Each structure stands twice: as C-alpha cells, then as structure tokens.
Short mmCIF file of N, CA and C in Angstrom, two decimals:
data_model
loop_
_atom_site.label_atom_id
_atom_site.label_comp_id
_atom_site.label_asym_id
_atom_site.label_seq_id
_atom_site.Cartn_x
_atom_site.Cartn_y
_atom_site.Cartn_z
N ARG A 300 -74.39 -45.97 -40.18
CA ARG A 300 -72.94 -45.79 -39.95
C ARG A 300 -73.10 -45.26 -41.71
N GLY A 301 -72.35 -44.70 -42.27
CA GLY A 301 -71.51 -44.66 -44.00
C GLY A 301 -72.68 -43.84 -44.36
N MET A 302 -74.11 -43.44 -43.98
CA MET A 302 -74.88 -42.49 -44.44
C MET A 302 -75.26 -41.40 -44.35
N GLU A 303 -74.41 -40.70 -43.57
CA GLU A 303 -74.04 -38.94 -43.11
C GLU A 303 -74.24 -37.87 -44.60
N HIS A 304 -73.64 -38.96 -45.28
CA HIS A 304 -73.22 -38.03 -46.74
C HIS A 304 -74.90 -37.52 -47.03
N ASN A 305 -76.24 -38.05 -46.99
CA ASN A 305 -77.59 -37.78 -47.18
C ASN A 305 -78.07 -36.71 -46.66
N PHE A 306 -77.02 -36.15 -45.39
CA PHE A 306 -77.60 -35.19 -44.65
C PHE A 306 -77.03 -33.69 -44.99
N LYS A 307 -75.86 -33.90 -45.90
CA LYS A 307 -74.74 -32.43 -46.11
C LYS A 307 -75.52 -31.70 -46.74
N MET A 308 -75.57 -30.63 -46.45
CA MET A 308 -76.20 -29.64 -46.66
C MET A 308 -75.30 -29.04 -47.91
N GLU A 309 -76.04 -28.20 -49.01
CA GLU A 309 -75.78 -28.17 -50.58
C GLU A 309 -75.30 -26.62 -50.41
N PRO A 310 -74.47 -25.81 -50.21
CA PRO A 310 -74.36 -24.51 -50.19
C PRO A 310 -75.15 -24.10 -51.62
N ARG A 311 -74.63 -24.54 -52.67
CA ARG A 311 -75.22 -24.00 -53.85
C ARG A 311 -76.31 -25.17 -54.47
N PHE A 312 -77.23 -25.32 -53.75
CA PHE A 312 -78.35 -25.96 -54.21
C PHE A 312 -79.26 -24.84 -55.01
N SER A 313 -80.10 -25.11 -55.65
CA SER A 313 -80.90 -24.65 -56.71
C SER A 313 -82.41 -24.91 -56.84
N THR A 314 -83.37 -24.64 -56.74
CA THR A 314 -84.80 -25.50 -57.06
C THR A 314 -84.97 -24.28 -58.41
N TYR A 315 -84.42 -23.66 -59.01
CA TYR A 315 -84.41 -22.74 -59.91
C TYR A 315 -85.73 -22.03 -60.07
N GLY A 316 -85.76 -21.17 -58.65
CA GLY A 316 -86.79 -20.58 -58.68
C GLY A 316 -87.98 -21.03 -58.15
N LEU A 317 -88.07 -22.12 -58.24
CA LEU A 317 -89.50 -22.87 -58.06
C LEU A 317 -89.51 -22.88 -56.54
N PRO A 318 -90.83 -23.60 -55.68
CA PRO A 318 -91.23 -23.52 -54.43
C PRO A 318 -90.31 -24.78 -53.80
N TYR A 319 -90.00 -24.85 -52.43
CA TYR A 319 -89.69 -26.00 -51.97
C TYR A 319 -90.80 -27.14 -51.88
N GLU A 320 -90.72 -28.29 -52.40
CA GLU A 320 -91.84 -29.07 -52.06
C GLU A 320 -91.89 -30.34 -51.27
N PHE A 321 -92.46 -30.20 -49.90
CA PHE A 321 -92.33 -31.05 -48.92
C PHE A 321 -92.43 -32.70 -49.57
N GLY A 322 -93.82 -32.42 -50.38
CA GLY A 322 -94.21 -33.65 -50.70
C GLY A 322 -93.44 -34.52 -51.79
N SER A 323 -92.07 -33.41 -52.48
CA SER A 323 -91.26 -34.17 -53.72
C SER A 323 -91.15 -35.65 -53.07
N MET A 324 -90.78 -35.98 -54.19
CA MET A 324 -90.22 -37.25 -54.39
C MET A 324 -89.00 -37.60 -53.61
N GLN A 325 -87.87 -36.57 -53.85
CA GLN A 325 -86.91 -36.47 -53.00
C GLN A 325 -86.54 -35.97 -51.88
N HIS A 326 -87.69 -35.81 -50.70
CA HIS A 326 -87.91 -35.48 -49.57
C HIS A 326 -87.87 -36.54 -48.64
N TYR A 327 -86.83 -36.88 -47.65
CA TYR A 327 -86.84 -37.98 -46.77
C TYR A 327 -87.87 -38.13 -46.02
N PHE A 328 -88.02 -39.61 -45.99
CA PHE A 328 -89.10 -40.03 -44.74
C PHE A 328 -88.36 -39.63 -43.40
N ALA A 329 -89.20 -39.23 -41.91
CA ALA A 329 -88.84 -38.82 -40.68
C ALA A 329 -88.02 -39.84 -40.73
N HIS A 330 -88.13 -41.21 -40.64
CA HIS A 330 -87.05 -42.27 -40.26
C HIS A 330 -85.98 -43.14 -41.35
N SER A 331 -85.91 -42.07 -42.36
CA SER A 331 -84.88 -42.46 -43.51
C SER A 331 -83.58 -42.50 -42.58
N PHE A 332 -82.71 -43.50 -42.89
CA PHE A 332 -81.46 -43.88 -42.51
C PHE A 332 -81.23 -43.75 -40.85
N ALA A 333 -82.16 -43.85 -40.07
CA ALA A 333 -82.38 -43.86 -38.81
C ALA A 333 -81.35 -45.31 -38.20
N VAL A 334 -81.02 -45.32 -37.48
CA VAL A 334 -80.60 -46.33 -36.53
C VAL A 334 -81.21 -47.15 -35.62
N ASN A 335 -82.28 -46.24 -34.99
CA ASN A 335 -83.38 -46.53 -34.36
C ASN A 335 -84.83 -45.83 -34.90
N GLN A 336 -85.56 -46.94 -35.15
CA GLN A 336 -86.71 -46.34 -36.12
C GLN A 336 -87.84 -46.00 -34.87
N HIS A 337 -87.58 -45.51 -33.80
CA HIS A 337 -88.50 -44.90 -33.04
C HIS A 337 -88.17 -43.70 -32.70
N ARG A 338 -87.02 -43.25 -33.13
CA ARG A 338 -86.54 -41.78 -33.26
C ARG A 338 -86.23 -41.17 -34.57
N PRO A 339 -86.61 -40.08 -35.54
CA PRO A 339 -86.80 -39.35 -36.70
C PRO A 339 -85.25 -39.08 -36.66
N THR A 340 -85.09 -38.97 -38.11
CA THR A 340 -83.61 -38.42 -38.34
C THR A 340 -83.64 -36.97 -38.73
N ILE A 341 -85.04 -36.71 -39.27
CA ILE A 341 -85.38 -35.61 -39.91
C ILE A 341 -86.90 -35.26 -39.79
N TYR A 342 -87.43 -34.29 -39.67
CA TYR A 342 -88.63 -34.04 -39.63
C TYR A 342 -89.21 -32.66 -39.81
N ALA A 343 -90.10 -32.34 -40.32
CA ALA A 343 -90.84 -30.96 -40.65
C ALA A 343 -91.11 -30.48 -40.05
N LYS A 344 -91.31 -28.96 -40.10
CA LYS A 344 -91.79 -28.25 -38.96
C LYS A 344 -93.17 -28.58 -38.64
N PRO A 345 -93.77 -27.89 -37.84
CA PRO A 345 -95.19 -28.14 -37.81
C PRO A 345 -96.15 -27.89 -38.66
N ALA A 346 -96.13 -26.72 -39.45
CA ALA A 346 -96.86 -26.29 -40.58
C ALA A 346 -96.56 -27.08 -41.61
N TYR A 347 -95.56 -28.12 -41.91
CA TYR A 347 -95.60 -29.02 -43.05
C TYR A 347 -95.16 -29.88 -43.12
N LEU A 348 -95.74 -30.56 -41.62
CA LEU A 348 -95.83 -31.88 -41.16
C LEU A 348 -96.85 -32.87 -41.85
N ARG A 349 -98.04 -32.34 -42.39
CA ARG A 349 -98.76 -33.39 -43.08
C ARG A 349 -98.53 -33.82 -44.48
N TRP A 350 -97.01 -32.98 -45.02
CA TRP A 350 -96.67 -33.13 -46.19
C TRP A 350 -95.95 -34.14 -46.11
N GLN A 351 -95.20 -34.08 -45.18
CA GLN A 351 -93.89 -35.31 -44.76
C GLN A 351 -93.99 -36.65 -45.06
N GLY A 352 -93.32 -37.59 -46.41
CA GLY A 352 -93.77 -38.59 -46.38
C GLY A 352 -94.77 -39.10 -47.14
N SER A 353 -95.30 -37.91 -47.64
CA SER A 353 -96.21 -37.93 -49.30
C SER A 353 -95.23 -38.35 -50.50
N MET A 354 -94.01 -38.64 -50.17
CA MET A 354 -93.63 -38.80 -51.62
C MET A 354 -93.50 -40.37 -52.20
N ASP A 355 -94.74 -41.01 -51.09
CA ASP A 355 -94.94 -42.76 -51.12
C ASP A 355 -95.49 -42.77 -52.67
N GLY A 356 -96.08 -41.91 -53.14
CA GLY A 356 -97.04 -42.45 -54.21
C GLY A 356 -96.33 -42.39 -55.27
N PRO A 357 -97.31 -42.77 -56.37
CA PRO A 357 -96.69 -44.01 -57.84
C PRO A 357 -96.05 -42.98 -59.08
N ARG A 358 -96.10 -42.00 -58.63
CA ARG A 358 -95.56 -41.04 -59.75
C ARG A 358 -94.72 -39.50 -59.19
N ALA A 359 -93.99 -39.01 -59.59
CA ALA A 359 -93.44 -37.41 -59.41
C ALA A 359 -94.69 -36.34 -59.06
N THR A 360 -94.76 -35.52 -58.37
CA THR A 360 -95.42 -34.62 -57.99
C THR A 360 -95.18 -33.41 -59.48
N PHE A 361 -96.31 -32.28 -58.80
CA PHE A 361 -96.16 -31.50 -60.35
C PHE A 361 -95.06 -30.48 -60.20
N TRP A 362 -94.33 -30.25 -59.14
CA TRP A 362 -93.14 -29.06 -58.49
C TRP A 362 -91.69 -30.17 -59.15
N ASP A 363 -91.99 -31.71 -58.94
CA ASP A 363 -90.82 -32.41 -59.33
C ASP A 363 -90.75 -32.49 -61.11
N THR A 364 -91.76 -32.65 -61.26
CA THR A 364 -91.54 -32.22 -62.81
C THR A 364 -91.29 -31.34 -63.70
N VAL A 365 -91.99 -30.24 -62.85
CA VAL A 365 -91.28 -29.04 -63.53
C VAL A 365 -90.18 -28.65 -63.28
N LEU A 366 -89.62 -29.61 -61.95
CA LEU A 366 -88.09 -28.87 -61.98
C LEU A 366 -87.25 -29.92 -62.32
N ILE A 367 -87.73 -31.05 -63.16
CA ILE A 367 -87.12 -32.14 -63.96
C ILE A 367 -86.75 -31.39 -65.17
N ASN A 368 -87.98 -30.54 -65.92
CA ASN A 368 -87.85 -30.05 -67.23
C ASN A 368 -86.98 -28.74 -66.98
N GLN A 369 -87.14 -27.82 -66.20
CA GLN A 369 -86.32 -26.95 -65.80
C GLN A 369 -84.69 -27.46 -66.17
#
C-alpha cells in the first residue's frame, strides 16, 4: 500500500529519441513493491526477459549515461 504511484504511466515521458533499455538502472525488478514476493508486480515480455533485473550492476549502463547527458 502507498506504492501505487510507482506504476503510474507518464503520458509525456520522453527518452529523448533513445531506445528503451530494459537493463536500465531505472527499470524495476519483477518483484519490486510486491505484497507477495512469490507473485511479480511487473514482468518483461519473453523477448526481453533476460534483461529484466540486470540493473543490479555497480554503475549506470551506456544508455543510462547517454540519457543523463541528454
């Protein structure tokens, strides 16, 4: 409860023409904000599943850095 705002769609969200990156530090893990840790709150489509959760690295990804600089 109280975390619903994390899933609000932003109609004016912009990636500044850059591709969306599923491995981004800003992409949620499958169980982020879950009430039940055995049921995901968000999941990637099968073609992108291997990148979900890859944001656990020690630094920003290439596209994260480009987006910050934009």
